[in-house]
């Protein structure tokens, strides 16, 4: 009916592979040939995914891409989860790349903001992980993906080991749209321990001169947990986990949530909660969860990625963690994010700033960091239809007269009223607004919206926002746990006492918590060394966490 | 530190495999041995996934499981997307299974409701697909999965062909928690055309006596499209797609949306919309999308599953569809649902009943059908953070004075005011409430909640609910498009005219649409035969759709 060609991508893919033919033996490419390979298979203007996970980095391929001839490789549109390595931004300074769609830029946030101001980098949009994966299949499919794995065989089968992370999502989107997949691996082997990515989906494998970079992002040293954090953790356990019977949950990163993990075998056990709360987790293998596992608190954990030093421990606990036929852990960020959104009844995480509507943000001026996964986990999943007792109970509390009965996700923000350099956590107006006003973003970068938050926990108590049906109640409930911040000082004592009488604000004493009990003695582990001991020597902390 | 064993699942898996050892040659199992195999590898009380997709069915394994000795195999907890085959419920009548967690039960809905009333089946919960997949990794991980593929090699590598659907999600959850995966395949081959599931993840392959059952659920014959549907499709194209510049979208199943697809090359083209709307789709390969593809309207389509008869066509259009190295389509329900939730700016689907808050439901009495994927696609994705012009525009319309600026998903319900047997589509109270009142469900089975719906389209016009900021406006806007139903007759003419003046209700004439133009001549294809012609003979419709 028409003369259109419908296989342009396939034909173009063949042309790229032909250009690379002299550089490879089978699928293997020598490290010194990689920049030439990338110049052969990447075309100007391509959409390129340079695997930058939360942890695992295709760092060798990043270094090779930086060295590409900018006359041949330019105006790339980078689509990747995390901007973590200097090379990720070098690409823009060198003119190799010009546009980026991403999720998180933690360590490169300041430099990213500067490059945006200088007009040297164009941000398409900032996503959460699952959104970006979704767009890989809709309108941001990578043409070339540069990924990282532990090992490969000659056919190109990949073994990712515990850090599978984003790799399956990236490769599936690329390989099944006639794109090109280049994998850096720590070693070439005769037979991979297990197949995480089938050879069919991989075009080139590169033995990297060094093992890929990986960062222990989720390790928190128990030695640094404060008694305030312990008090807050007690309130969360008694006032939220026990009250709602929270069995399926996700913990964000931070000392606040690490404290909760370390109180499960002690405080939660003493309340008779073992087996009743915290059974099923969507969470990376935090070292601070070890005592709870060893104490029989935990039934299952599915993970986004792994954590450095936890390899042997997770492999030795296959009843708890997802593991493969080789015995090592299998993670998968896409499935874990889907589970965090839809299969968990609670998300709890820390933040930097909260306003009087309960909106929270980690955005600070002169830094563009992105959102990671928190907005996905920390939003009420309105598409959810399966019920649980926890979800129904939260929904009943939130119910208004005219409303239809629904469930609700518990979304808890845990935060000290002042943090770090005596910055108040509670503010009348988030710094996020200034970023929008500066014209860098279309919307203020809010991590979790106030109408999705169910509880705010500070050292002063718990504010139950589910039961606040007016803006006034909500603002007063927030002031009521905001301590000596200007926002907290703006409270009406009568209004706060009224909210307390109604059970909307609960102080430690209202929960029957004796503050004097909130000491470090309550932690199941008080140091990294304690965690190693709990693990029977299986946990192997990175050097920076060892002080013995 | 304790004597707990942490590899009970692995040990138990080995015991199961040992019991099956005499029944297999390598991983291959002869069809006549399959019931014995299932008796060997399944234990009483197991959680079992019997792959029941929207379309592809592990039907041979279902028949074998029905024949299992109930003294050995009983009290199974079935966790599967769709209850489609009689065998899926026979399992409960026979006492082999007792509990089910599922997503959709279309054809078995009446029988399911009866079994629930008789106390012979216990429903855990009813999910959408992505929720159930999420729970596979949290608290509903299958111990044994019985799946379906096109072919397998001796090692156990699977080729699913175009209908990959749920298989990767099911197998990953099962295989990486020391479960057991049994695959029925249409044939054993020396080498699979491509690897969709690696052999590592599969324990047994069974050559099925017949190819697995598959149903053409998404095929709508253009011959049955009415002029009312054409008029509604014109309103959607001009009043919604053009207005918001909708480029990334998902269409539900139905004649209403098929009409829109068939108007793209004609009506939408005449409005100059080619290249401006409907570029990127999350959608199965509906045959009615063929003319839009051939006319150059469509850039990409990613699919949940395939559609019977579309195999050769999708394979011949790799620039549009995701395809593998073998040339055939690759689908993946998990990724497509994630994309539908997070990467699409619009969902449009039909429903059966809508109330005055805009809540819609397909539930009818004496039938438990479940939700499929619509609630996931048809909810505002509050965890979304990436912006698009469409999403921002919808968000601005929905903004209230006090609110923080946000984007909004467009969620459109398209429905004739009376359907089928002169049942009014608009009601004061949904039948869904009666199901809850009968005690079968904890919440009324609402498909899409009113506060997630952005527009309702009927033959009378479009009601824009984004701009309704009071319950009264919303109810009156709905009455204003509800025609001669009792709900529609309850309208206040003045209120409706006021809403029309404010642009909240738009009639065809307000949109500049000439109703006389709404004839079948406007359809790009008026029959299945026309679709075959548009496809250059590549579309091969199932026999039931052929009348020539």
mmCIF file of N, CA and C in Angstrom, chain A residues 1-2 6-9 126-127 131 135 137-139 172 176-177 194-195 200-201 248 280 293-294 300 302 316-319 322-324 330 332 335 341-342 359 371 375-376 382-386 402 404-406 433 446-447 449 451-452 471 536, chain B residues 1-2 6-9 126-127 131 135 137-139 172 176-177 194-195 200-201 248 280 293-294 300 302 316-320 322-324 330 332 341-342 359 371 375-376 382-386 402 404-406 433 446-447 449 451-452 471 536:
data_model
loop_
_atom_site.group_PDB
_atom_site.id
_atom_site.type_symbol
_atom_site.label_atom_id
_atom_site.label_comp_id
_atom_site.label_asym_id
_atom_site.label_seq_id
_atom_site.Cartn_x
_atom_site.Cartn_y
_atom_site.Cartn_z
ATOM 1 N N UNK A 1 0.813 -1.212 0.000
ATOM 2 C CA UNK A 1 0.000 0.000 0.000
ATOM 3 C C UNK A 1 0.856 1.276 0.000
ATOM 4 N N UNK A 2 2.075 1.156 0.491
ATOM 5 C CA UNK A 2 2.992 2.289 0.351
ATOM 6 C C UNK A 2 4.424 1.763 0.268
ATOM 7 N N UNK A 6 10.074 -0.296 6.690
ATOM 8 C CA UNK A 6 9.673 -0.468 8.090
ATOM 9 C C UNK A 6 10.765 -1.111 8.916
ATOM 10 N N UNK A 7 11.955 -1.210 8.324
ATOM 11 C CA UNK A 7 13.036 -1.862 9.068
ATOM 12 C C UNK A 7 14.288 -0.983 9.081
ATOM 13 N N UNK A 8 14.049 0.331 9.153
ATOM 14 C CA UNK A 8 15.188 1.256 9.151
ATOM 15 C C UNK A 8 16.103 1.026 10.343
ATOM 16 N N UNK A 9 15.492 0.774 11.474
ATOM 17 C CA UNK A 9 16.316 0.573 12.663
ATOM 18 C C UNK A 9 17.162 -0.680 12.523
ATOM 19 N N UNK A 126 13.289 15.095 34.953
ATOM 20 C CA UNK A 126 13.817 14.349 36.088
ATOM 21 C C UNK A 126 12.740 13.361 36.517
ATOM 22 N N UNK A 127 13.119 12.102 36.619
ATOM 23 C CA UNK A 127 12.166 11.015 36.836
ATOM 24 C C UNK A 127 12.431 10.311 38.152
ATOM 25 N N UNK A 131 9.611 5.373 36.488
ATOM 26 C CA UNK A 131 9.148 6.222 35.385
ATOM 27 C C UNK A 131 10.118 6.176 34.217
ATOM 28 N N UNK A 135 9.572 4.880 30.437
ATOM 29 C CA UNK A 135 9.807 5.654 29.211
ATOM 30 C C UNK A 135 10.795 4.955 28.273
ATOM 31 N N UNK A 137 10.458 2.193 27.274
ATOM 32 C CA UNK A 137 9.616 1.387 26.376
ATOM 33 C C UNK A 137 8.617 2.245 25.600
ATOM 34 N N UNK A 138 8.635 3.543 25.842
ATOM 35 C CA UNK A 138 7.645 4.410 25.180
ATOM 36 C C UNK A 138 8.340 5.424 24.268
ATOM 37 N N UNK A 139 8.979 6.401 24.834
ATOM 38 C CA UNK A 139 9.546 7.445 23.984
ATOM 39 C C UNK A 139 11.008 7.753 24.293
ATOM 40 N N UNK A 172 16.555 -5.003 27.993
ATOM 41 C CA UNK A 172 15.344 -5.423 27.275
ATOM 42 C C UNK A 172 14.845 -4.321 26.338
ATOM 43 N N UNK A 176 15.461 -5.219 22.230
ATOM 44 C CA UNK A 176 14.252 -5.556 21.490
ATOM 45 C C UNK A 176 13.732 -4.392 20.641
ATOM 46 N N UNK A 177 14.535 -3.357 20.506
ATOM 47 C CA UNK A 177 14.200 -2.341 19.489
ATOM 48 C C UNK A 177 15.399 -2.097 18.584
ATOM 49 N N UNK A 194 25.581 -18.077 36.564
ATOM 50 C CA UNK A 194 24.170 -18.172 36.184
ATOM 51 C C UNK A 194 23.944 -17.120 35.105
ATOM 52 N N UNK A 195 22.870 -17.287 34.337
ATOM 53 C CA UNK A 195 22.581 -16.322 33.276
ATOM 54 C C UNK A 195 21.597 -15.283 33.811
ATOM 55 N N UNK A 200 21.649 -13.585 23.635
ATOM 56 C CA UNK A 200 20.861 -13.016 22.527
ATOM 57 C C UNK A 200 20.689 -11.515 22.622
ATOM 58 N N UNK A 201 20.699 -10.996 23.827
ATOM 59 C CA UNK A 201 20.347 -9.596 24.051
ATOM 60 C C UNK A 201 21.576 -8.699 24.110
ATOM 61 N N UNK A 248 4.237 -5.509 55.368
ATOM 62 C CA UNK A 248 4.935 -5.378 54.081
ATOM 63 C C UNK A 248 5.383 -3.939 53.944
ATOM 64 N N UNK A 280 7.744 -8.764 55.543
ATOM 65 C CA UNK A 280 8.134 -8.785 54.129
ATOM 66 C C UNK A 280 8.634 -7.413 53.714
ATOM 67 N N UNK A 293 17.005 -10.086 61.058
ATOM 68 C CA UNK A 293 16.940 -11.365 60.343
ATOM 69 C C UNK A 293 17.352 -12.501 61.283
ATOM 70 N N UNK A 294 18.495 -12.311 61.960
ATOM 71 C CA UNK A 294 19.014 -13.383 62.825
ATOM 72 C C UNK A 294 18.049 -13.683 63.968
ATOM 73 N N UNK A 300 10.960 -12.344 54.311
ATOM 74 C CA UNK A 300 11.529 -12.195 52.973
ATOM 75 C C UNK A 300 12.001 -10.762 52.737
ATOM 76 N N UNK A 302 13.091 -8.554 49.167
ATOM 77 C CA UNK A 302 13.454 -8.414 47.749
ATOM 78 C C UNK A 302 14.129 -7.066 47.576
ATOM 79 N N UNK A 316 24.208 -16.668 52.145
ATOM 80 C CA UNK A 316 24.031 -17.669 53.203
ATOM 81 C C UNK A 316 22.633 -17.627 53.811
ATOM 82 N N UNK A 317 21.778 -16.751 53.325
ATOM 83 C CA UNK A 317 20.412 -16.635 53.863
ATOM 84 C C UNK A 317 19.386 -16.712 52.737
ATOM 85 N N UNK A 318 19.451 -17.807 51.951
ATOM 86 C CA UNK A 318 18.549 -17.880 50.787
ATOM 87 C C UNK A 318 17.072 -18.009 51.165
ATOM 88 N N UNK A 319 16.775 -18.374 52.411
ATOM 89 C CA UNK A 319 15.355 -18.391 52.795
ATOM 90 C C UNK A 319 14.798 -16.977 52.896
ATOM 91 N N UNK A 322 16.209 -13.179 47.776
ATOM 92 C CA UNK A 322 16.107 -13.812 46.466
ATOM 93 C C UNK A 322 17.520 -14.167 46.012
ATOM 94 N N UNK A 323 17.727 -15.413 45.669
ATOM 95 C CA UNK A 323 19.054 -15.858 45.224
ATOM 96 C C UNK A 323 18.893 -16.729 43.981
ATOM 97 N N UNK A 324 19.978 -16.848 43.244
ATOM 98 C CA UNK A 324 19.953 -17.626 42.017
ATOM 99 C C UNK A 324 20.529 -19.010 42.207
ATOM 100 N N UNK A 330 19.929 -12.176 43.816
ATOM 101 C CA UNK A 330 19.429 -11.569 42.588
ATOM 102 C C UNK A 330 18.589 -10.355 42.987
ATOM 103 N N UNK A 332 16.634 -6.667 41.369
ATOM 104 C CA UNK A 332 16.025 -6.175 40.138
ATOM 105 C C UNK A 332 15.267 -4.902 40.502
ATOM 106 N N UNK A 335 11.397 -4.546 39.271
ATOM 107 C CA UNK A 335 10.396 -5.308 40.022
ATOM 108 C C UNK A 335 10.297 -4.824 41.465
ATOM 109 N N UNK A 341 5.822 0.120 45.180
ATOM 110 C CA UNK A 341 4.648 0.952 44.899
ATOM 111 C C UNK A 341 3.349 0.229 45.238
ATOM 112 N N UNK A 342 3.247 -1.008 44.810
ATOM 113 C CA UNK A 342 1.948 -1.685 44.848
ATOM 114 C C UNK A 342 1.808 -2.770 45.907
ATOM 115 N N UNK A 359 4.187 18.832 52.561
ATOM 116 C CA UNK A 359 5.053 18.593 51.407
ATOM 117 C C UNK A 359 6.493 18.520 51.877
ATOM 118 N N UNK A 371 15.146 12.664 42.225
ATOM 119 C CA UNK A 371 14.245 12.067 43.200
ATOM 120 C C UNK A 371 14.551 10.628 43.578
ATOM 121 N N UNK A 375 9.609 9.108 45.542
ATOM 122 C CA UNK A 375 8.245 9.517 45.178
ATOM 123 C C UNK A 375 7.367 8.339 44.746
ATOM 124 N N UNK A 376 7.996 7.335 44.162
ATOM 125 C CA UNK A 376 7.242 6.155 43.753
ATOM 126 C C UNK A 376 6.796 5.347 44.970
ATOM 127 N N UNK A 382 -2.881 4.876 43.950
ATOM 128 C CA UNK A 382 -4.323 4.951 43.714
ATOM 129 C C UNK A 382 -4.806 3.869 42.769
ATOM 130 N N UNK A 383 -3.900 3.277 42.021
ATOM 131 C CA UNK A 383 -4.292 2.175 41.141
ATOM 132 C C UNK A 383 -4.362 0.851 41.875
ATOM 133 N N UNK A 384 -4.005 0.832 43.139
ATOM 134 C CA UNK A 384 -4.033 -0.418 43.895
ATOM 135 C C UNK A 384 -5.463 -0.858 44.176
ATOM 136 N N UNK A 385 -5.715 -2.140 44.051
ATOM 137 C CA UNK A 385 -7.052 -2.654 44.334
ATOM 138 C C UNK A 385 -7.051 -3.807 45.336
ATOM 139 N N UNK A 386 -5.908 -4.409 45.630
ATOM 140 C CA UNK A 386 -5.960 -5.514 46.601
ATOM 141 C C UNK A 386 -5.963 -4.943 48.011
ATOM 142 N N UNK A 402 -18.237 12.266 52.931
ATOM 143 C CA UNK A 402 -18.831 12.051 51.621
ATOM 144 C C UNK A 402 -18.071 11.004 50.807
ATOM 145 N N UNK A 404 -15.947 7.720 49.385
ATOM 146 C CA UNK A 404 -16.184 6.316 49.130
ATOM 147 C C UNK A 404 -15.113 5.562 49.942
ATOM 148 N N UNK A 405 -15.410 4.416 50.514
ATOM 149 C CA UNK A 405 -14.373 3.735 51.306
ATOM 150 C C UNK A 405 -13.216 3.280 50.424
ATOM 151 N N UNK A 406 -12.018 3.543 50.868
ATOM 152 C CA UNK A 406 -10.816 3.171 50.117
ATOM 153 C C UNK A 406 -9.719 2.806 51.095
ATOM 154 N N UNK A 433 10.619 25.815 46.081
ATOM 155 C CA UNK A 433 9.963 26.862 45.304
ATOM 156 C C UNK A 433 10.973 27.792 44.641
ATOM 157 N N UNK A 446 9.323 18.614 44.605
ATOM 158 C CA UNK A 446 8.819 18.056 45.860
ATOM 159 C C UNK A 446 9.020 16.550 45.840
ATOM 160 N N UNK A 447 9.632 16.043 46.896
ATOM 161 C CA UNK A 447 9.909 14.608 46.972
ATOM 162 C C UNK A 447 8.622 13.844 47.223
ATOM 163 N N UNK A 449 4.473 14.568 48.266
ATOM 164 C CA UNK A 449 3.436 15.580 48.460
ATOM 165 C C UNK A 449 2.704 15.367 49.782
ATOM 166 N N UNK A 451 -0.327 15.531 50.618
ATOM 167 C CA UNK A 451 -1.554 14.732 50.666
ATOM 168 C C UNK A 451 -1.289 13.244 50.504
ATOM 169 N N UNK A 452 -0.045 12.887 50.265
ATOM 170 C CA UNK A 452 0.320 11.470 50.282
ATOM 171 C C UNK A 452 0.912 11.036 51.629
ATOM 172 N N UNK A 471 -7.295 21.979 56.263
ATOM 173 C CA UNK A 471 -5.930 22.507 56.145
ATOM 174 C C UNK A 471 -5.435 23.028 57.479
ATOM 175 N N UNK A 536 27.674 -13.752 62.072
ATOM 176 C CA UNK A 536 28.598 -14.891 62.135
ATOM 177 C C UNK A 536 29.796 -14.682 61.218
ATOM 178 N N UNK B 1 25.685 -17.839 65.710
ATOM 179 C CA UNK B 1 24.911 -17.222 66.788
ATOM 180 C C UNK B 1 23.600 -17.953 67.062
ATOM 181 N N UNK B 2 23.125 -18.677 66.073
ATOM 182 C CA UNK B 2 21.975 -19.555 66.351
ATOM 183 C C UNK B 2 22.039 -20.764 65.420
ATOM 184 N N UNK B 6 19.066 -21.790 57.236
ATOM 185 C CA UNK B 6 18.644 -20.675 56.387
ATOM 186 C C UNK B 6 18.469 -21.097 54.937
ATOM 187 N N UNK B 7 18.510 -22.407 54.707
ATOM 188 C CA UNK B 7 18.379 -22.865 53.320
ATOM 189 C C UNK B 7 17.290 -23.923 53.210
ATOM 190 N N UNK B 8 16.223 -23.745 54.004
ATOM 191 C CA UNK B 8 15.133 -24.716 53.967
ATOM 192 C C UNK B 8 14.485 -24.803 52.594
ATOM 193 N N UNK B 9 14.335 -23.657 51.977
ATOM 194 C CA UNK B 9 13.701 -23.677 50.660
ATOM 195 C C UNK B 9 14.570 -24.405 49.641
ATOM 196 N N UNK B 126 -8.188 -9.311 45.095
ATOM 197 C CA UNK B 126 -8.265 -9.090 43.650
ATOM 198 C C UNK B 126 -7.344 -7.922 43.329
ATOM 199 N N UNK B 127 -6.461 -8.117 42.376
ATOM 200 C CA UNK B 127 -5.385 -7.169 42.084
ATOM 201 C C UNK B 127 -5.519 -6.620 40.677
ATOM 202 N N UNK B 131 0.191 -5.031 40.417
ATOM 203 C CA UNK B 131 0.144 -5.295 41.853
ATOM 204 C C UNK B 131 0.472 -6.743 42.147
ATOM 205 N N UNK B 135 3.516 -8.347 44.266
ATOM 206 C CA UNK B 135 3.389 -9.271 45.404
ATOM 207 C C UNK B 135 4.133 -10.579 45.174
ATOM 208 N N UNK B 137 7.009 -10.737 44.473
ATOM 209 C CA UNK B 137 8.342 -10.507 45.032
ATOM 210 C C UNK B 137 8.290 -10.138 46.514
ATOM 211 N N UNK B 138 7.094 -10.081 47.075
ATOM 212 C CA UNK B 138 6.971 -9.657 48.480
ATOM 213 C C UNK B 138 6.373 -10.784 49.327
ATOM 214 N N UNK B 139 5.096 -11.038 49.173
ATOM 215 C CA UNK B 139 4.474 -12.026 50.058
ATOM 216 C C UNK B 139 3.654 -13.071 49.325
ATOM 217 N N UNK B 172 10.900 -15.119 37.051
ATOM 218 C CA UNK B 172 11.935 -14.504 37.884
ATOM 219 C C UNK B 172 11.614 -14.653 39.367
ATOM 220 N N UNK B 176 14.154 -17.418 41.374
ATOM 221 C CA UNK B 176 15.139 -16.810 42.260
ATOM 222 C C UNK B 176 14.725 -16.880 43.733
ATOM 223 N N UNK B 177 13.702 -17.676 44.011
ATOM 224 C CA UNK B 177 13.449 -18.001 45.418
ATOM 225 C C UNK B 177 13.345 -19.509 45.588
ATOM 226 N N UNK B 194 15.088 -17.333 19.624
ATOM 227 C CA UNK B 194 15.747 -16.366 20.505
ATOM 228 C C UNK B 194 15.461 -16.823 21.935
ATOM 229 N N UNK B 195 16.267 -16.360 22.875
ATOM 230 C CA UNK B 195 16.061 -16.745 24.268
ATOM 231 C C UNK B 195 15.218 -15.670 24.950
ATOM 232 N N UNK B 200 18.682 -21.461 32.784
ATOM 233 C CA UNK B 200 18.955 -21.437 34.226
ATOM 234 C C UNK B 200 17.718 -21.307 35.091
ATOM 235 N N UNK B 201 16.713 -20.656 34.538
ATOM 236 C CA UNK B 201 15.545 -20.291 35.347
ATOM 237 C C UNK B 201 14.419 -21.318 35.222
ATOM 238 N N UNK B 248 1.686 10.365 24.135
ATOM 239 C CA UNK B 248 1.985 9.057 24.742
ATOM 240 C C UNK B 248 0.721 8.554 25.425
ATOM 241 N N UNK B 280 3.306 7.657 20.522
ATOM 242 C CA UNK B 280 3.882 6.543 21.287
ATOM 243 C C UNK B 280 2.795 5.847 22.090
ATOM 244 N N UNK B 293 -0.891 3.093 11.588
ATOM 245 C CA UNK B 293 0.528 2.798 11.390
ATOM 246 C C UNK B 293 0.908 3.019 9.928
ATOM 247 N N UNK B 294 0.108 2.452 9.037
ATOM 248 C CA UNK B 294 0.423 2.541 7.606
ATOM 249 C C UNK B 294 0.391 3.990 7.117
ATOM 250 N N UNK B 300 5.958 4.443 17.818
ATOM 251 C CA UNK B 300 6.311 3.214 18.538
ATOM 252 C C UNK B 300 5.093 2.650 19.258
ATOM 253 N N UNK B 302 4.673 -0.328 22.386
ATOM 254 C CA UNK B 302 5.135 -1.422 23.249
ATOM 255 C C UNK B 302 3.910 -2.134 23.798
ATOM 256 N N UNK B 316 6.799 -7.588 10.502
ATOM 257 C CA UNK B 316 7.175 -6.822 9.307
ATOM 258 C C UNK B 316 7.258 -5.319 9.589
ATOM 259 N N UNK B 317 7.000 -4.910 10.824
ATOM 260 C CA UNK B 317 7.027 -3.478 11.182
ATOM 261 C C UNK B 317 7.933 -3.254 12.398
ATOM 262 N N UNK B 318 9.196 -3.700 12.304
ATOM 263 C CA UNK B 318 10.072 -3.594 13.480
ATOM 264 C C UNK B 318 10.404 -2.161 13.860
ATOM 265 N N UNK B 319 10.209 -1.210 12.954
ATOM 266 C CA UNK B 319 10.434 0.186 13.358
ATOM 267 C C UNK B 319 9.371 0.654 14.357
ATOM 268 N N UNK B 320 8.232 -0.017 14.342
ATOM 269 C CA UNK B 320 7.124 0.380 15.216
ATOM 270 C C UNK B 320 7.088 -0.472 16.488
ATOM 271 N N UNK B 322 8.289 -3.508 19.261
ATOM 272 C CA UNK B 322 9.469 -4.131 19.843
ATOM 273 C C UNK B 322 9.578 -5.543 19.284
ATOM 274 N N UNK B 323 10.724 -5.853 18.696
ATOM 275 C CA UNK B 323 10.926 -7.184 18.118
ATOM 276 C C UNK B 323 12.291 -7.710 18.550
ATOM 277 N N UNK B 324 12.437 -9.008 18.465
ATOM 278 C CA UNK B 324 13.688 -9.642 18.874
ATOM 279 C C UNK B 324 14.578 -9.959 17.692
ATOM 280 N N UNK B 330 8.317 -8.831 20.704
ATOM 281 C CA UNK B 330 8.542 -9.134 22.117
ATOM 282 C C UNK B 330 7.567 -8.272 22.919
ATOM 283 N N UNK B 332 5.834 -7.676 27.018
ATOM 284 C CA UNK B 332 6.197 -7.872 28.423
ATOM 285 C C UNK B 332 5.182 -7.092 29.252
ATOM 286 N N UNK B 341 1.436 3.156 33.421
ATOM 287 C CA UNK B 341 1.214 3.936 34.641
ATOM 288 C C UNK B 341 2.014 5.232 34.618
ATOM 289 N N UNK B 342 3.276 5.119 34.269
ATOM 290 C CA UNK B 342 4.186 6.242 34.502
ATOM 291 C C UNK B 342 4.619 6.990 33.240
ATOM 292 N N UNK B 359 -17.161 7.885 39.619
ATOM 293 C CA UNK B 359 -16.648 6.530 39.848
ATOM 294 C C UNK B 359 -17.224 5.605 38.797
ATOM 295 N N UNK B 371 -10.185 -6.731 37.910
ATOM 296 C CA UNK B 371 -9.902 -5.410 37.356
ATOM 297 C C UNK B 371 -8.975 -5.395 36.138
ATOM 298 N N UNK B 375 -7.265 -0.141 36.347
ATOM 299 C CA UNK B 375 -7.049 0.777 37.477
ATOM 300 C C UNK B 375 -5.615 1.307 37.538
ATOM 301 N N UNK B 376 -4.671 0.499 37.090
ATOM 302 C CA UNK B 376 -3.278 0.937 37.069
ATOM 303 C C UNK B 376 -3.074 2.015 36.016
ATOM 304 N N UNK B 382 0.558 9.504 41.093
ATOM 305 C CA UNK B 382 1.025 10.571 41.988
ATOM 306 C C UNK B 382 2.503 10.490 42.245
ATOM 307 N N UNK B 383 3.104 9.320 41.970
ATOM 308 C CA UNK B 383 4.550 9.195 42.149
ATOM 309 C C UNK B 383 5.326 9.723 40.954
ATOM 310 N N UNK B 384 4.622 10.129 39.905
ATOM 311 C CA UNK B 384 5.303 10.631 38.713
ATOM 312 C C UNK B 384 5.918 11.997 38.971
ATOM 313 N N UNK B 385 7.134 12.194 38.470
ATOM 314 C CA UNK B 385 7.796 13.478 38.629
ATOM 315 C C UNK B 385 8.273 14.078 37.318
ATOM 316 N N UNK B 386 8.303 13.309 36.230
ATOM 317 C CA UNK B 386 8.769 13.936 34.984
ATOM 318 C C UNK B 386 7.610 14.706 34.348
ATOM 319 N N UNK B 402 -5.523 26.952 46.517
ATOM 320 C CA UNK B 402 -4.549 26.709 47.572
ATOM 321 C C UNK B 402 -3.507 25.679 47.161
ATOM 322 N N UNK B 404 -0.697 23.264 45.267
ATOM 323 C CA UNK B 404 0.658 23.364 44.774
ATOM 324 C C UNK B 404 0.593 22.957 43.298
ATOM 325 N N UNK B 405 1.356 23.573 42.414
ATOM 326 C CA UNK B 405 1.238 23.180 41.000
ATOM 327 C C UNK B 405 1.715 21.743 40.783
ATOM 328 N N UNK B 406 0.935 20.980 40.054
ATOM 329 C CA UNK B 406 1.257 19.579 39.772
ATOM 330 C C UNK B 406 0.793 19.234 38.379
ATOM 331 N N UNK B 433 -21.673 -1.327 44.798
ATOM 332 C CA UNK B 433 -21.982 -1.249 46.230
ATOM 333 C C UNK B 433 -22.712 -2.487 46.716
ATOM 334 N N UNK B 446 -14.622 -0.803 42.426
ATOM 335 C CA UNK B 446 -14.620 0.323 41.507
ATOM 336 C C UNK B 446 -13.410 0.216 40.582
ATOM 337 N N UNK B 447 -13.671 0.326 39.296
ATOM 338 C CA UNK B 447 -12.592 0.191 38.312
ATOM 339 C C UNK B 447 -11.722 1.436 38.340
ATOM 340 N N UNK B 449 -11.659 5.430 40.026
ATOM 341 C CA UNK B 449 -12.289 6.351 40.956
ATOM 342 C C UNK B 449 -12.539 7.705 40.289
ATOM 343 N N UNK B 451 -12.218 10.675 41.277
ATOM 344 C CA UNK B 451 -11.227 11.753 41.394
ATOM 345 C C UNK B 451 -9.995 11.498 40.527
ATOM 346 N N UNK B 452 -9.924 10.340 39.892
ATOM 347 C CA UNK B 452 -8.859 10.099 38.921
ATOM 348 C C UNK B 452 -9.313 10.381 37.486
ATOM 349 N N UNK B 471 -18.299 19.343 44.386
ATOM 350 C CA UNK B 471 -19.072 18.127 44.111
ATOM 351 C C UNK B 471 -20.292 18.449 43.262
ATOM 352 N N UNK B 536 -1.373 -5.041 3.745
ATOM 353 C CA UNK B 536 -0.734 -5.724 2.609
ATOM 354 C C UNK B 536 -0.787 -7.233 2.774
#
